[in-house]
Structure formats: structure tokens, C-alpha cells
Coordinates of C-alpha atoms in Angstrom, one line a residue:
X1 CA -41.9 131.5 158.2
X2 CA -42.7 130.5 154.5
X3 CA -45.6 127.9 154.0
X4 CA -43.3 125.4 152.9
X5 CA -40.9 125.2 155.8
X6 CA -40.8 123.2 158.9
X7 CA -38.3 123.5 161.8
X8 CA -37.4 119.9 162.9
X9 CA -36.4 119.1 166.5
X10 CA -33.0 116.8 166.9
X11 CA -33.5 113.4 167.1
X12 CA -31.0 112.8 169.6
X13 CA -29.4 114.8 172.2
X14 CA -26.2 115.5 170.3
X15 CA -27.7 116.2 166.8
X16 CA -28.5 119.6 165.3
X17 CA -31.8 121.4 164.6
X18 CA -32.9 121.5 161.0
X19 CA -35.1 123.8 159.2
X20 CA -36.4 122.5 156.2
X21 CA -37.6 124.0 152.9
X22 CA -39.6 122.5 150.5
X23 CA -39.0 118.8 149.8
X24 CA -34.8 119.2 149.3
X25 CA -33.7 121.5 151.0
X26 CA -32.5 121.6 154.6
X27 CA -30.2 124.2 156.5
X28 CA -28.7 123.4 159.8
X29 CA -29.2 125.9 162.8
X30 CA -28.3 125.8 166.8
X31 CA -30.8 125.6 169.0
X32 CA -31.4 129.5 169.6
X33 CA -32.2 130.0 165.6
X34 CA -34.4 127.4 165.8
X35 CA -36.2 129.2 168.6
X36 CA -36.3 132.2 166.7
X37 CA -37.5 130.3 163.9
X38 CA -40.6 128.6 165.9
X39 CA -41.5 132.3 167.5
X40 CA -42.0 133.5 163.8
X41 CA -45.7 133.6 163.3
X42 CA -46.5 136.5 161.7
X43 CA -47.5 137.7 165.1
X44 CA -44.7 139.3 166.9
X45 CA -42.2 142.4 165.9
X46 CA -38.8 142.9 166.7
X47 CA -38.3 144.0 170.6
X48 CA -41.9 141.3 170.6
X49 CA -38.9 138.2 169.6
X50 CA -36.8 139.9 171.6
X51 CA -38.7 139.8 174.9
X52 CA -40.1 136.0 174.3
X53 CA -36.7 134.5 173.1
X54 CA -34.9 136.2 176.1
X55 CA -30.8 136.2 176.2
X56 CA -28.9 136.3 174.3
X57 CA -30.9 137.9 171.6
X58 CA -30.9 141.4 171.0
X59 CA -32.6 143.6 168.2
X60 CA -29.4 143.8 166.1
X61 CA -28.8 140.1 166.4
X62 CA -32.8 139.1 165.5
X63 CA -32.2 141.4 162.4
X64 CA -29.5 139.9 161.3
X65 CA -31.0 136.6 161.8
X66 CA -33.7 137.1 160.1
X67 CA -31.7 138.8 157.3
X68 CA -30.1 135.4 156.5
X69 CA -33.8 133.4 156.7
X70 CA -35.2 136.1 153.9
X71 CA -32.2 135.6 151.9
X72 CA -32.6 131.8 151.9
X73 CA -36.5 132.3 150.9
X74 CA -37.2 131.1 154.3
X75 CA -39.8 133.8 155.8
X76 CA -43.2 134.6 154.2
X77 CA -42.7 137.7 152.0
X78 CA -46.0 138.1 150.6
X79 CA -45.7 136.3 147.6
X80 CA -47.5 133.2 146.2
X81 CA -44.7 130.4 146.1
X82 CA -45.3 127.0 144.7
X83 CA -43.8 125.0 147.2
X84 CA -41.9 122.3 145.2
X85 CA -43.1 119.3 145.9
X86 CA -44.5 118.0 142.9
X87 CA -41.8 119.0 140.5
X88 CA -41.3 116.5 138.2
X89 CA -38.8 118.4 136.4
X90 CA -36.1 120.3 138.6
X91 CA -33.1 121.8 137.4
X92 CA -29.8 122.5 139.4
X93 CA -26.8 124.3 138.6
X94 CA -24.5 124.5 136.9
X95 CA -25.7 121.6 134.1
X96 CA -28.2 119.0 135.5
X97 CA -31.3 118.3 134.8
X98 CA -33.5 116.2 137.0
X99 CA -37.1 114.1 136.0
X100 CA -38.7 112.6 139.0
X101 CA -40.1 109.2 138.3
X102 CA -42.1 107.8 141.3
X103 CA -42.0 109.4 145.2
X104 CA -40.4 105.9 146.8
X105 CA -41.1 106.1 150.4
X106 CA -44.1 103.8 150.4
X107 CA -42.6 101.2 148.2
X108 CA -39.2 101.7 150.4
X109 CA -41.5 101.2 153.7
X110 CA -42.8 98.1 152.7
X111 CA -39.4 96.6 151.7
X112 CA -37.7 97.7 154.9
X113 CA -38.3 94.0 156.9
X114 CA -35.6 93.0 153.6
X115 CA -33.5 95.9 154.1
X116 CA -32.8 94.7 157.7
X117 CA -32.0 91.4 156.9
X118 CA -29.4 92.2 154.3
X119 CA -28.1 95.4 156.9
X120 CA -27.5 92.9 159.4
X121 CA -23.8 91.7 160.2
X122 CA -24.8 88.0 158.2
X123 CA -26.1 90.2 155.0
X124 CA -23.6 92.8 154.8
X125 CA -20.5 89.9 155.3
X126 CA -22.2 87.6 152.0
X127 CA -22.0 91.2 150.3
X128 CA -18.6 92.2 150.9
X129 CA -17.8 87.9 150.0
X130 CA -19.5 88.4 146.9
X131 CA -18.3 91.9 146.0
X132 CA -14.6 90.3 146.9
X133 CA -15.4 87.5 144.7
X134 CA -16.0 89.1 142.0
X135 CA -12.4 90.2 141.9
X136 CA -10.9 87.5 142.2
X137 CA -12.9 85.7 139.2
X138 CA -11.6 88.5 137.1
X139 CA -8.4 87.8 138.3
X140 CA -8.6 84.3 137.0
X141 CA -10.1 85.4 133.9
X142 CA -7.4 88.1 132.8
X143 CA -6.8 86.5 129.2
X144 CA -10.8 86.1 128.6
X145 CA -10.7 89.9 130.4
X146 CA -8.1 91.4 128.2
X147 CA -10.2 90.6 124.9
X148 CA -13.2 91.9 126.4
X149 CA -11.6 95.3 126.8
X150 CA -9.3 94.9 124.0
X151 CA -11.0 93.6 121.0
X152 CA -14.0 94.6 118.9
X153 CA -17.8 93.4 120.0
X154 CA -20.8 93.1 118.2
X155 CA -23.8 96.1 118.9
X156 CA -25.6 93.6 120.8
X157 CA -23.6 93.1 123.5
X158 CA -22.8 96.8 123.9
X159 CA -26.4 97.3 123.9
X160 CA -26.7 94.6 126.4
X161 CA -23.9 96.3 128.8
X162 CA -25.7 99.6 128.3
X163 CA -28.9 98.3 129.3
X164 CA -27.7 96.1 132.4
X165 CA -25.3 99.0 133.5
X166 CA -28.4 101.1 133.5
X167 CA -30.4 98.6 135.2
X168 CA -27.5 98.7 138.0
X169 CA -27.4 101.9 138.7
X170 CA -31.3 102.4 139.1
X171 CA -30.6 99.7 141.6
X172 CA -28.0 101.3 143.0
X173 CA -30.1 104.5 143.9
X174 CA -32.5 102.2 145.4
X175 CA -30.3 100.9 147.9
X176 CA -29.6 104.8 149.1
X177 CA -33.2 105.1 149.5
X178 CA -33.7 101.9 150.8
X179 CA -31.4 102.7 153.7
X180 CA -32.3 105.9 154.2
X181 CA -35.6 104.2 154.9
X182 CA -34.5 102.2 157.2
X183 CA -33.0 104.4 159.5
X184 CA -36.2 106.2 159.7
X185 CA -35.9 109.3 156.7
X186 CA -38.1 110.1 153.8
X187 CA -36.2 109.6 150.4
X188 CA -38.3 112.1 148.4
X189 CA -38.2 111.1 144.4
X190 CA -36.1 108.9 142.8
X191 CA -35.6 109.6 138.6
X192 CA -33.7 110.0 135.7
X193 CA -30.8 112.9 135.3
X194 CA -29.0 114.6 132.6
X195 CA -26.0 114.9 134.3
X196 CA -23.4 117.3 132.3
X197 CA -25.3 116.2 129.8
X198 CA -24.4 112.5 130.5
X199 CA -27.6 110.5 131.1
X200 CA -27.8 109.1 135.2
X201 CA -30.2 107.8 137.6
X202 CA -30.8 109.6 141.0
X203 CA -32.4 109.2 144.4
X204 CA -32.6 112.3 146.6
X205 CA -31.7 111.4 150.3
X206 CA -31.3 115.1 151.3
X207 CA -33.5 114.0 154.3
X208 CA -30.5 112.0 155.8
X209 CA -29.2 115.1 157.2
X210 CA -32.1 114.9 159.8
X211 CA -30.3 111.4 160.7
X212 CA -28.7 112.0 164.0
X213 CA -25.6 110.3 163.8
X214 CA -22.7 110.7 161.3
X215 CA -22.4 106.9 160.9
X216 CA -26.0 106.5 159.9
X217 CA -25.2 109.1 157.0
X218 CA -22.7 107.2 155.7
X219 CA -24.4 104.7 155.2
X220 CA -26.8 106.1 153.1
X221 CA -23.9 107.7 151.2
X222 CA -22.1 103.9 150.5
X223 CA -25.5 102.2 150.1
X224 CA -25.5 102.8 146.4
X225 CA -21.7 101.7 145.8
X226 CA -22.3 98.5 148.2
X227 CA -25.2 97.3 146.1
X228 CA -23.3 97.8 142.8
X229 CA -20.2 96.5 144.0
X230 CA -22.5 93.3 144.9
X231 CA -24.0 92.8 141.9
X232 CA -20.6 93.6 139.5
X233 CA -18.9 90.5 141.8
X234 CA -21.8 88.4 141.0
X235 CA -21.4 89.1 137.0
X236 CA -18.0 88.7 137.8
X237 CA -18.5 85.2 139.5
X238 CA -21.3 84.0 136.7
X239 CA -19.0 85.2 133.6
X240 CA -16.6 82.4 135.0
X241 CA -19.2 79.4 134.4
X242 CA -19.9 80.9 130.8
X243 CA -18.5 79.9 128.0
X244 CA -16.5 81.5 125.6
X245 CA -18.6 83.5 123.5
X246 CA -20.3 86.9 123.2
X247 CA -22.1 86.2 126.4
X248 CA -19.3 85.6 128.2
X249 CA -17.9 88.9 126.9
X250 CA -20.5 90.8 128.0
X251 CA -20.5 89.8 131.2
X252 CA -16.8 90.6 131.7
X253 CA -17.2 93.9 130.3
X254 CA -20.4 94.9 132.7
X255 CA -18.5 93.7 135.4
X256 CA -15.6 95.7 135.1
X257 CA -17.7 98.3 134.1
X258 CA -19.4 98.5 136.8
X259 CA -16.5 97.8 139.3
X260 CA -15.0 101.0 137.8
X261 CA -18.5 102.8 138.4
X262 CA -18.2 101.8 142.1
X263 CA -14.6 103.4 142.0
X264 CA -15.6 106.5 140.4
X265 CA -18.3 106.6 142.8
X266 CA -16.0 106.6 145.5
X267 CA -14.0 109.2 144.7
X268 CA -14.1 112.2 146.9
X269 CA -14.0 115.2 144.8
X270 CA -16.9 115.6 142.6
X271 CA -20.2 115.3 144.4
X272 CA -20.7 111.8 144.1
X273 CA -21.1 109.2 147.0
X274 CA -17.4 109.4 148.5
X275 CA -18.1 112.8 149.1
X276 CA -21.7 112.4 150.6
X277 CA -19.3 110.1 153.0
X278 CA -16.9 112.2 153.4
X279 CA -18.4 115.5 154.3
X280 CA -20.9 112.8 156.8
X281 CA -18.1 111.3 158.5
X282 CA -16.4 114.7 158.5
X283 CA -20.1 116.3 159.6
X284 CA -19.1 119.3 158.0
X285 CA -21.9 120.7 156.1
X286 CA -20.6 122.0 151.7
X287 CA -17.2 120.5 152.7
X288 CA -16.4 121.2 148.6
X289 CA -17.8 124.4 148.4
X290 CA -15.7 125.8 151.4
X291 CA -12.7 123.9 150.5
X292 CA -12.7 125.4 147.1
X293 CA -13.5 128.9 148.4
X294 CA -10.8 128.6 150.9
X295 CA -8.5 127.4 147.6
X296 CA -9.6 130.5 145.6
X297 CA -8.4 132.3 148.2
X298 CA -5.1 131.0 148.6
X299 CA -4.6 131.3 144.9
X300 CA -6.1 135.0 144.8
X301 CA -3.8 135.7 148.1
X302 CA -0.5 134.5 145.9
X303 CA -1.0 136.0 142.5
X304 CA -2.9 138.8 144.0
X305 CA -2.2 139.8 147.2
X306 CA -5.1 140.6 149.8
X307 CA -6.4 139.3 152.8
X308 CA -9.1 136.3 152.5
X309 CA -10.9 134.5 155.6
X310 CA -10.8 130.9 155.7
X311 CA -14.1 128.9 155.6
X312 CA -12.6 125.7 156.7
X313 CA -10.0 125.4 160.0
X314 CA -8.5 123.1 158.6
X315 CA -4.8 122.4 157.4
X316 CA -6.3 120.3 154.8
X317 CA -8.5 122.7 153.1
X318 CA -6.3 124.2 150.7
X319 CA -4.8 121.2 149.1
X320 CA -8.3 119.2 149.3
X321 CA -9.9 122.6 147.3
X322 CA -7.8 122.6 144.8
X323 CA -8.1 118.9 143.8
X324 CA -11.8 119.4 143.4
X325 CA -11.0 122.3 141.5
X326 CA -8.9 120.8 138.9
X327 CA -10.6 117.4 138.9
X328 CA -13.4 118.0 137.0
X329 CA -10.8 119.8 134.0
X330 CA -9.0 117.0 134.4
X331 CA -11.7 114.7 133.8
X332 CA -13.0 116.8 130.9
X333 CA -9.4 117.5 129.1
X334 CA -8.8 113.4 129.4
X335 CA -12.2 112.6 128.2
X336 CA -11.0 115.1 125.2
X337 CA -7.9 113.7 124.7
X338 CA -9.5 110.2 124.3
X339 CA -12.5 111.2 122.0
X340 CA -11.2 114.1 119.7
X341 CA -10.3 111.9 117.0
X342 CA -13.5 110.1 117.1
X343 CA -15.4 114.1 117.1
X344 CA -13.0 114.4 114.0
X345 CA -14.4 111.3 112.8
X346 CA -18.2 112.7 112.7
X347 CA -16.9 115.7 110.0
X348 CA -17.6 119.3 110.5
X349 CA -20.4 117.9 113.1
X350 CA -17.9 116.3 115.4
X351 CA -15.4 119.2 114.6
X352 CA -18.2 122.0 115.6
X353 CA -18.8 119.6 118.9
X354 CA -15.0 119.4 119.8
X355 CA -14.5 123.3 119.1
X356 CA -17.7 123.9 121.6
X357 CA -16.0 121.4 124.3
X358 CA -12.3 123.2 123.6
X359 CA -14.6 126.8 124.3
X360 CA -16.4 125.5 127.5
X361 CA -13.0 124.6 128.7
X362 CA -11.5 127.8 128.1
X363 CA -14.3 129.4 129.8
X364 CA -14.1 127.5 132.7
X365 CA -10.4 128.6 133.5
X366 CA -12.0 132.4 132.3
X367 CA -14.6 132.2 134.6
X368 CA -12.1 130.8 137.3
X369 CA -9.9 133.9 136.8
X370 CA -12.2 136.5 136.8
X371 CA -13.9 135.0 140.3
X372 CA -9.9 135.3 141.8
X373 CA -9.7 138.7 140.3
X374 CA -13.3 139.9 142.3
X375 CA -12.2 137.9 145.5
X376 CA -8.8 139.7 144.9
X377 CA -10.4 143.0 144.5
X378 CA -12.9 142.9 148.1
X379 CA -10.3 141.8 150.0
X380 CA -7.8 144.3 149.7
X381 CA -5.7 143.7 146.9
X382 CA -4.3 146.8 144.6
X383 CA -4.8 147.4 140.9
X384 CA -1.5 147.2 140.0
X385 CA -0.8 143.9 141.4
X386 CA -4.2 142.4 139.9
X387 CA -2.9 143.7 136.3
X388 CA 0.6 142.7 136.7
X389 CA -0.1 139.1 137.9
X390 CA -2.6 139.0 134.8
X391 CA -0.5 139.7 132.5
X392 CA 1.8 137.2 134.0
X393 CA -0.5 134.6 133.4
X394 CA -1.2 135.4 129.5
X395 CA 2.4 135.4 129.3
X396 CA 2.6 132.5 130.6
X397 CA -0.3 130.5 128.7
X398 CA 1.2 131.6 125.5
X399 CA 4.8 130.7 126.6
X400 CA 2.8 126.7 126.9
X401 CA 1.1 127.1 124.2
X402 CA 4.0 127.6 122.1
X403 CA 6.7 126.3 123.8
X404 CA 5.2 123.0 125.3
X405 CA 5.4 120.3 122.7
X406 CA 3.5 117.0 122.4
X407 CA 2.5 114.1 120.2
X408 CA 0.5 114.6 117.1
X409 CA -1.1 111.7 115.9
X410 CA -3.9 111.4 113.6
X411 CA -6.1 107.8 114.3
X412 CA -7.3 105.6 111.6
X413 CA -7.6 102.3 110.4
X414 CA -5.8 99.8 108.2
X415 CA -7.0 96.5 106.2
X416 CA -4.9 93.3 105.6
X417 CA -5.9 91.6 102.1
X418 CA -3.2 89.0 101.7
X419 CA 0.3 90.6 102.5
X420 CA -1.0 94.1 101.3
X421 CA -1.6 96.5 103.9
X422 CA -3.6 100.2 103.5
X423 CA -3.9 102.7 105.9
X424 CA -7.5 104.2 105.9
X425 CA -8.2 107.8 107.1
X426 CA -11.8 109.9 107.1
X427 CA -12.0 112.3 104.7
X428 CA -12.2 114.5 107.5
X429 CA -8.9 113.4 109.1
X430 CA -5.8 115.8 108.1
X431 CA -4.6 114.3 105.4
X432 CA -1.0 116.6 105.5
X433 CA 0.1 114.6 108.1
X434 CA 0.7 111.9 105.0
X435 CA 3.9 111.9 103.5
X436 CA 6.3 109.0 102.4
X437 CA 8.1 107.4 104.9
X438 CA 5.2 108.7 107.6
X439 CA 5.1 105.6 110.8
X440 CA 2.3 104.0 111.6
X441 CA 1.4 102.2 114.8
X442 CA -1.1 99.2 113.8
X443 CA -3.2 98.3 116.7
X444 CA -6.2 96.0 117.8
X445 CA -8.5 98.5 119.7
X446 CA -11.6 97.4 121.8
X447 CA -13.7 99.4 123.8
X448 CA -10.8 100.0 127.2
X449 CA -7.5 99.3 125.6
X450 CA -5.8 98.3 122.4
X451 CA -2.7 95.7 121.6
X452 CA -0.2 97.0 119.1
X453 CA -0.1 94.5 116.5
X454 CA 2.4 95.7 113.6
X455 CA 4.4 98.9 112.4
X456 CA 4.2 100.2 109.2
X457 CA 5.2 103.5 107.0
X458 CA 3.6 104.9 104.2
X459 CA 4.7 103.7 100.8
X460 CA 3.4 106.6 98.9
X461 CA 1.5 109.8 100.0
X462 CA -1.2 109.4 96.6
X463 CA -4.0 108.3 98.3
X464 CA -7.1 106.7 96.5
X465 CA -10.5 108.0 98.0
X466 CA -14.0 105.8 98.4
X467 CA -15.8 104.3 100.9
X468 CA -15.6 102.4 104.1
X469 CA -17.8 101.2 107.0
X470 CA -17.3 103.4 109.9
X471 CA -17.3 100.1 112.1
X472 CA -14.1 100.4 110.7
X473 CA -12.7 102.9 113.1
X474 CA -14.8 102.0 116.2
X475 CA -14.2 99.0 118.3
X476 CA -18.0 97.3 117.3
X477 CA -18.8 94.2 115.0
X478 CA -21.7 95.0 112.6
X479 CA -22.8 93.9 109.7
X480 CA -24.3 96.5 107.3
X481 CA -23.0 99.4 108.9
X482 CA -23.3 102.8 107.3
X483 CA -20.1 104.1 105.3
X484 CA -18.0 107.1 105.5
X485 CA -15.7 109.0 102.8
X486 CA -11.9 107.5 103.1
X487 CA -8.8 108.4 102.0
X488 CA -6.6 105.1 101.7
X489 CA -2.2 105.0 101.6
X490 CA -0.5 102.1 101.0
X491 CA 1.5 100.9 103.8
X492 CA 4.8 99.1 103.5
X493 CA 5.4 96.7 106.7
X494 CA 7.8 94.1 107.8
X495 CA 5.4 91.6 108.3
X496 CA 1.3 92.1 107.8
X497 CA -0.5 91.8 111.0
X498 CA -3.0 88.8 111.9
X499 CA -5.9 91.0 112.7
X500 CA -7.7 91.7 109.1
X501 CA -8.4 95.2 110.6
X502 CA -8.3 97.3 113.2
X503 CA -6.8 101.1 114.1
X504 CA -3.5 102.7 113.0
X505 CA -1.8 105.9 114.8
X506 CA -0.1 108.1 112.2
X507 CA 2.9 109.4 113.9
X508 CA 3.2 113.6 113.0
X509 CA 5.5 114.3 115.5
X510 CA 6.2 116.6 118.2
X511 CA 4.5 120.1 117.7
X512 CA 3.9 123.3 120.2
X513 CA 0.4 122.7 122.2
X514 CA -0.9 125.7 120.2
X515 CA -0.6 124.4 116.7
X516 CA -1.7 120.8 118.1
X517 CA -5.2 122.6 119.1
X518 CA -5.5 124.4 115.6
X519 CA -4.3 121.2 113.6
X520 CA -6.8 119.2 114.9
X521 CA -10.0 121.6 114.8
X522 CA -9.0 123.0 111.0
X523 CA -8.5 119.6 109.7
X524 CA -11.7 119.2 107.9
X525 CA -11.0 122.4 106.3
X526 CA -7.7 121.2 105.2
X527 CA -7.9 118.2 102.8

């Protein structure tokens, strides 16, 4: 075996045997690979294993044993490997990068008397009180709620959110590691992540799989979610003895902020903490991974014919695949859908950004095709079939993309002076959506939802260009905030609108999803 791997007995009678590699990285074996694994000393060959181990190993079956072990860098092959410990930097496919900050278990062992006393049935009912609470003092709060999420906030108490948010979620990895530790593992680092590029702590508990029972596992998997769920209902609880103020705005915001966290958390289909329960309670070892190659199959099977094993004997596998499959895409598409006008916003910058995330999501459902297509193509399926059903599906894509209408809609801003009302636009914005007579949908915007507050239509399509501050289109209070180039409209309303500002929807209509996707990536180009 390679330097860096240890074979670890169960701890109880009915758990597995684990071999372990490095600091992160465990594989679990039965009981006769495991004695393979202990016989390998450099010692023995072959029929040697063959005649220590006994039945029901024979020379095919130690080959192919030890096949697998070299192709999991397992056995010593001659090479000088480092054996990645002391990585501080560590990156893992397909987009995150890890920074180790401090090794925990020491700090964790000393804490463990406290971990405990809050595991114990006293501590873990005052949790689930306070965690309960919480909702129910945003419950009673849902006017002081609504403007927290619905109006505009000053940069300190966003910064403030930020900060504590960030400040809850280091916590929140402690309490994985901090449970871990208590039922006897080794959490090995706890850091800082760029996670798809979006910044996140972690705590890596990848030694909980040496925990014998499936209940103990997820525990550490719901650890993190129980001690943000604790301290959101606490926020929750303190925003109600606040004031009305900023303060008391903050505190409502981080609370719900962090309420969604625990949510998000919990979701089963991205590797997150509902699916470290999950595949725990489940004690099925890459639940997503075989899920998803059983769904790949099924999809390959019906466009392509072909014969594909299934990972997972399960009825469930299929369906459960393809939601983690489309999940993340759905994330990313409704996180595009949200932000685009705000890339538009940032000018040829934020229209560069938005044409790279449009290209990564095009090559995600590429790259999804093409891996059908191969699985197609070892299993069986014919050549014919695999260009037919392709050409189906560009048929098809084009058919949406220029048959399948939706909203276009070009955000903004308007200012009230007196009973005047204009309609403000980046220079960047598309400007040929202006024409007389245009609607406009006059809103108050915070950071979660907005309040219509008016309608309008544009009283003439001459517009007058200068300079506002680009608070203006962002939900954030600031005083001296940089400007951007503007285009302003008149607008001709009914009745002016109490907010002095706030955002403003220019209605363009329905349009094929093809054209939507060029309008809104050429518009700088357009003016």
C-alpha cells in the first residue's frame, strides 16, 4: 500500500471497513479487501496473497482487486507522492477552490465537555425553542419584515448583514466539526472556499464515514444547519425588542437571510448538508453521482437507444437523478434571470460577464449531450439513431428558441420632482425599447422583493442624456455614490407615486426566446 494510506478496522460489528487515503479521502471495502489490503507489504506476489488470504480469493480475483487499488492511487507505484496533508490550498472539481485555515481537532477536543451539554436532550429542545421562535417573531413582525426586504438600506447595514452572515456560517461549520468530535472523529481543516466562484466557509468531516452508525452521520451532516437555524431565531427574537430603525432592519434581514441559508442547506440535490444526510441515512455511498449516472442512462436509453446498467436498485433513482441534474441550471438560469439587467447595468463589462454566463450555460447542456451520446455509443446504440435523435434535438431548440415567447422588459429607475415623473435608463440599457406610449411599471425595490407603486407611459421617446447615481438603480442608500451615463423619458402618469425614487419596468412585449437572448446581450451596441 501507498505511504499515505491506512486500512481502518470497524468500529462496531455492523459497520464497514474503511481504507483511507491521505487526510480526505476514504473508500469503503468488505472485510475480504480489507484483508487483502493489510497482506500488501511489498512482500508477497500473487499466488503468495493467494495462499495467506485463503478462499475465496483466486489469482484472477487478487488481480482485479488490486487493479481497482492502483487506479485509486492506493498501492505504492514507485513514485515520490506528497501525501496531502498539509495543503493549505486544495482544489476540487469542477469549480472550487479550498484555503485551509487552522487543523481544528485540538481546539474541537477541548470544547467537547460543551458540545455534550448542548447535544443532550435539555440543549437540543432550548435549540429547536429558539430556532421555532425565531419564526414566530418574524411572523409578528411581517410589516417591519416586508420593508426590510422591500425597501432600500443604507451600505452599512448591508455590510453589517454580510459580515454577520459570514460570521454564521464559520460557526456553522464549527458545529459539523464540533460534532464530529464528539462522536469520536478527526475533522481535518476547516477554511475558506471559493465555491462556483461564490465565496463560503467549509469544514471537512470526510472522517464521519468511519462513524459506525448512520444516525451518528447525520448528525454531523445537520449540525451546521441546527446551529444556524439557532442563532437566525435568536436575531429573529432580539430584532423584536429593537426599535425601528436601521438596526432593527438589519436584524430582520440577517435573520431571514440566514433562515433561507438553513433551507438552502437542506436541500437534497446539490452537495450541501441535506444531501450529506441523505445519502447517511440512506448509507449509500455518491448517492448523486449514481443517481445521475443511472438518469443519463435513462435519457441515453430513450433518445438513443442501448442498453445501460443501473447503479442504483432503486425505483427512485431515475427521477431523484434528474432533479440533481437540472437543479443546479435551474439555479444558475434563475440567478440569470434576476441579475442580467443589473450585468447590463455594469456596460460592456457586465455585458461581456452575462455573455460568459449565457456560454457556460450552453456548455453545460453541450457537455451533457455529448456525455449521453458516448454512454449511447458503449452500450450498444447504432449511428443512425444517435444522429437522428440529434438532429431532433437541434430541431427542437431552435423550434423554442423561436417559437417560445416571453416578456421583454428593460429595468430602470424613475424620479418624482413635484408631479413630474422621468423614467431613467443606463446608457447601456436598450434604448429601442422607448417609443411613445411605451408602459412602465413603477416600483419600490429592496434587496428580496419590490411593491408596485404607480404605472406610467412614456410621454415622448426624445430622451435627454446626463448623469445619475447608480444607487439609483440598486436597492442601497448612499450618499456620494458614483454616477453613471443616463438616458431620461418623460413619463406621463395618473397620479405621481409617493416614493421620490425607485425602479421602473419598461414593458417591450412578448418576443421569441431567441431574439430575447440577442436583445439583451447587443444592447450596449445598440444606443
Amino acid at each position: 500500500m501507498a505511504e499515505d494510506v491506512t486500512v481502518h478496522p470497524p468500529g462496531d460489528p455492523d459497520a464497514p471497513w474503511m481504507i483511507q487515503r491521505g487526510a480526505d479521502r476514504y473508500y469503503r471495502v468488505g472485510s475480504d479487501v480489507a484483508r487483502l489490503a493489510q497482506a500488501l507489504d511489498g512482500r508477497r506476489d500473487v499466488d503468495a496473497l493467494v495462499e495467506r488470504l485463503g478462499g475465496p480469493w483466486r489469482r484472477t480475483s487478487v488481480l482485479t482487486v488490486l487493479r481497482t487499488l492502483h487506479e485509486q492511487k492506493l498501492l505504492d507505484d514507485g513514485q515520490d507522492r506528497a501525501p496531502g496533508r498539509d495543503r493549505r490550498v486544495k482544489f476540487v472539481p469542477p469549480l472550487t477552490v479550498q484555503f485551509t485555515l487552522l487543523r481544528p481537532e485540538r481546539l474541537l477536543a477541548r470544547l467537547r465537555p460543551l458540545t455534550a451539554r448542548l447535544a443532550a436532550r435539555p440543549g437540543a429542545v432550548a435549540a429547536l425553542a429558539v430556532t421555532l421562535g425565531g419564526v414566530f417573531a418574524l411572523a409578528a413582525q411581517a410589516p417591519a419584515v416586508g420593508d426590510a426586504l422591500g425597501k432600500p438600506l443604507s451600505v452599512g447595514v448591508y455590510v453589517t448583514v454580510v459580515c454577520a452572515f459570514f460570521a454564521s456560517t464559520a460557526l456553522h461549520e464549527f458545529g459539523h466539526g464540533a460534532v464530529l468530535t464528539y462522536y469520536g472523529g478527526r475533522p481535518a481543516r476547516i477554511g475558506v472556499m471559493l465555491f462556483y466562484l461564490a465565496p463560503a466557509f467549509f469544514c471537512d468531516v470526510t472522517d464521519g464515514w468511519r462513524l459506525p452508525r448512520a444516525r451518528q452521520r447525520v448528525h454531523v451532516a445537520l449540525a451546521g444547519v441546527a446551529v444556524q437555524g439557532v442563532i437566525a431565531g435568536a436575531t429573529g427574537m432580539l430584532a423584536a425588542a429593537l426599535p425601528a430603525g436601521d438596526a432593527r432592519s438589519g436584524a430582520l434581514l440577517f435573520s431571514c437571510v440566514a433562515y433561507v441559508s438553513c433551507l438552502l442547506n437542506l436541500l437534497p440535490l446539490v452537495k450541501l448538508d441535506g444531501y450529506l444526510a441523505l445519502m447517511s441515512h440512506l448509507d449509500i455511498p455518491y448517492l448523486r453521482d449514481r443517481a445521475m449516472s443511472d438518469a443519463r442512462g435513462f435519457l441515453s436509453r430513450m433518445l438513443f437507444g442501448g442498453r445501460h446498467p443501473r447503479a442504483l436498485d432503486t425505483p427512485w433513482s431515475v427521477p431523484f437523478g434528474l432533479a440533481c441534474m437540472a437543479f443546479p441550471v435551474y439555479m444558475l438560469t434563475t440567478g440569470l434571470t434576476i441579475w442580467s439587467d443589473l450585468f447590463l447595468a455594469m456596460g460592456v463589462f457586465g455585458t461581456f460577464a452575462l455573455a460568459g454566463v449565457l456560454a457556460y450555460l450552453a456548455y453545460l447542456w453541450g457537455k451533457g449531450l455529448l456525455h449521453l451520446i458516448r454512454e449511447a455509443r458503449k452500450t450498444g446504440a447504432g449511428t443512425a439513431r444517435v444522429c437522428l435523435a440529434t438532429g431532433a434535438l437541434a430541431i427542437a431548440l431552435t423550434g423554442m428558441l423561436a417559437g417560445v415567447k416571453a416578456p421583454y422588459t428593460v429595468t430602470g429607475a424613475y424620479v418624482r420632482q413635484g408631479d413630474h415623473v422621468d423614467l431613467v435608463l443606463a446608457s447601456t440599457a436598450d434604448q429601442g425599447i422607448v417609443r411613445e406610449g411605451a408602459q412602465v411599471v413603477l416600483e419600490q425595490a429592496g434587496l428580496v422583493t419590490s411593491t408596485q407603486t404607480g404605472r406610467g407611459a412614456v410621454a415622448s421617446a426624445e430622451g435627454e442624456r446626463g448623469g445619475a447615481p447608480m444607487t439609483l438603480f440598486a436597492p442601497v442608500r448612499m450618499e456620494d455614490a458614483p454616477h453613471l451615463a443616463v438616458v431620461t423619458y418623460p413619463l406621463s402618469v395618473a397620479e405621481a407615486p409617493s416614493a421620490p425614487t425607485g425602479t421602473a419596468q419598461v414593458d417591450g412585449g412578448d418576443v421569441p426566446l431567441g431574439k430575447l437572448l440577442y436583445l439583451k446581450i447587443t444592447a450596449p451596441w445598440r444606443r
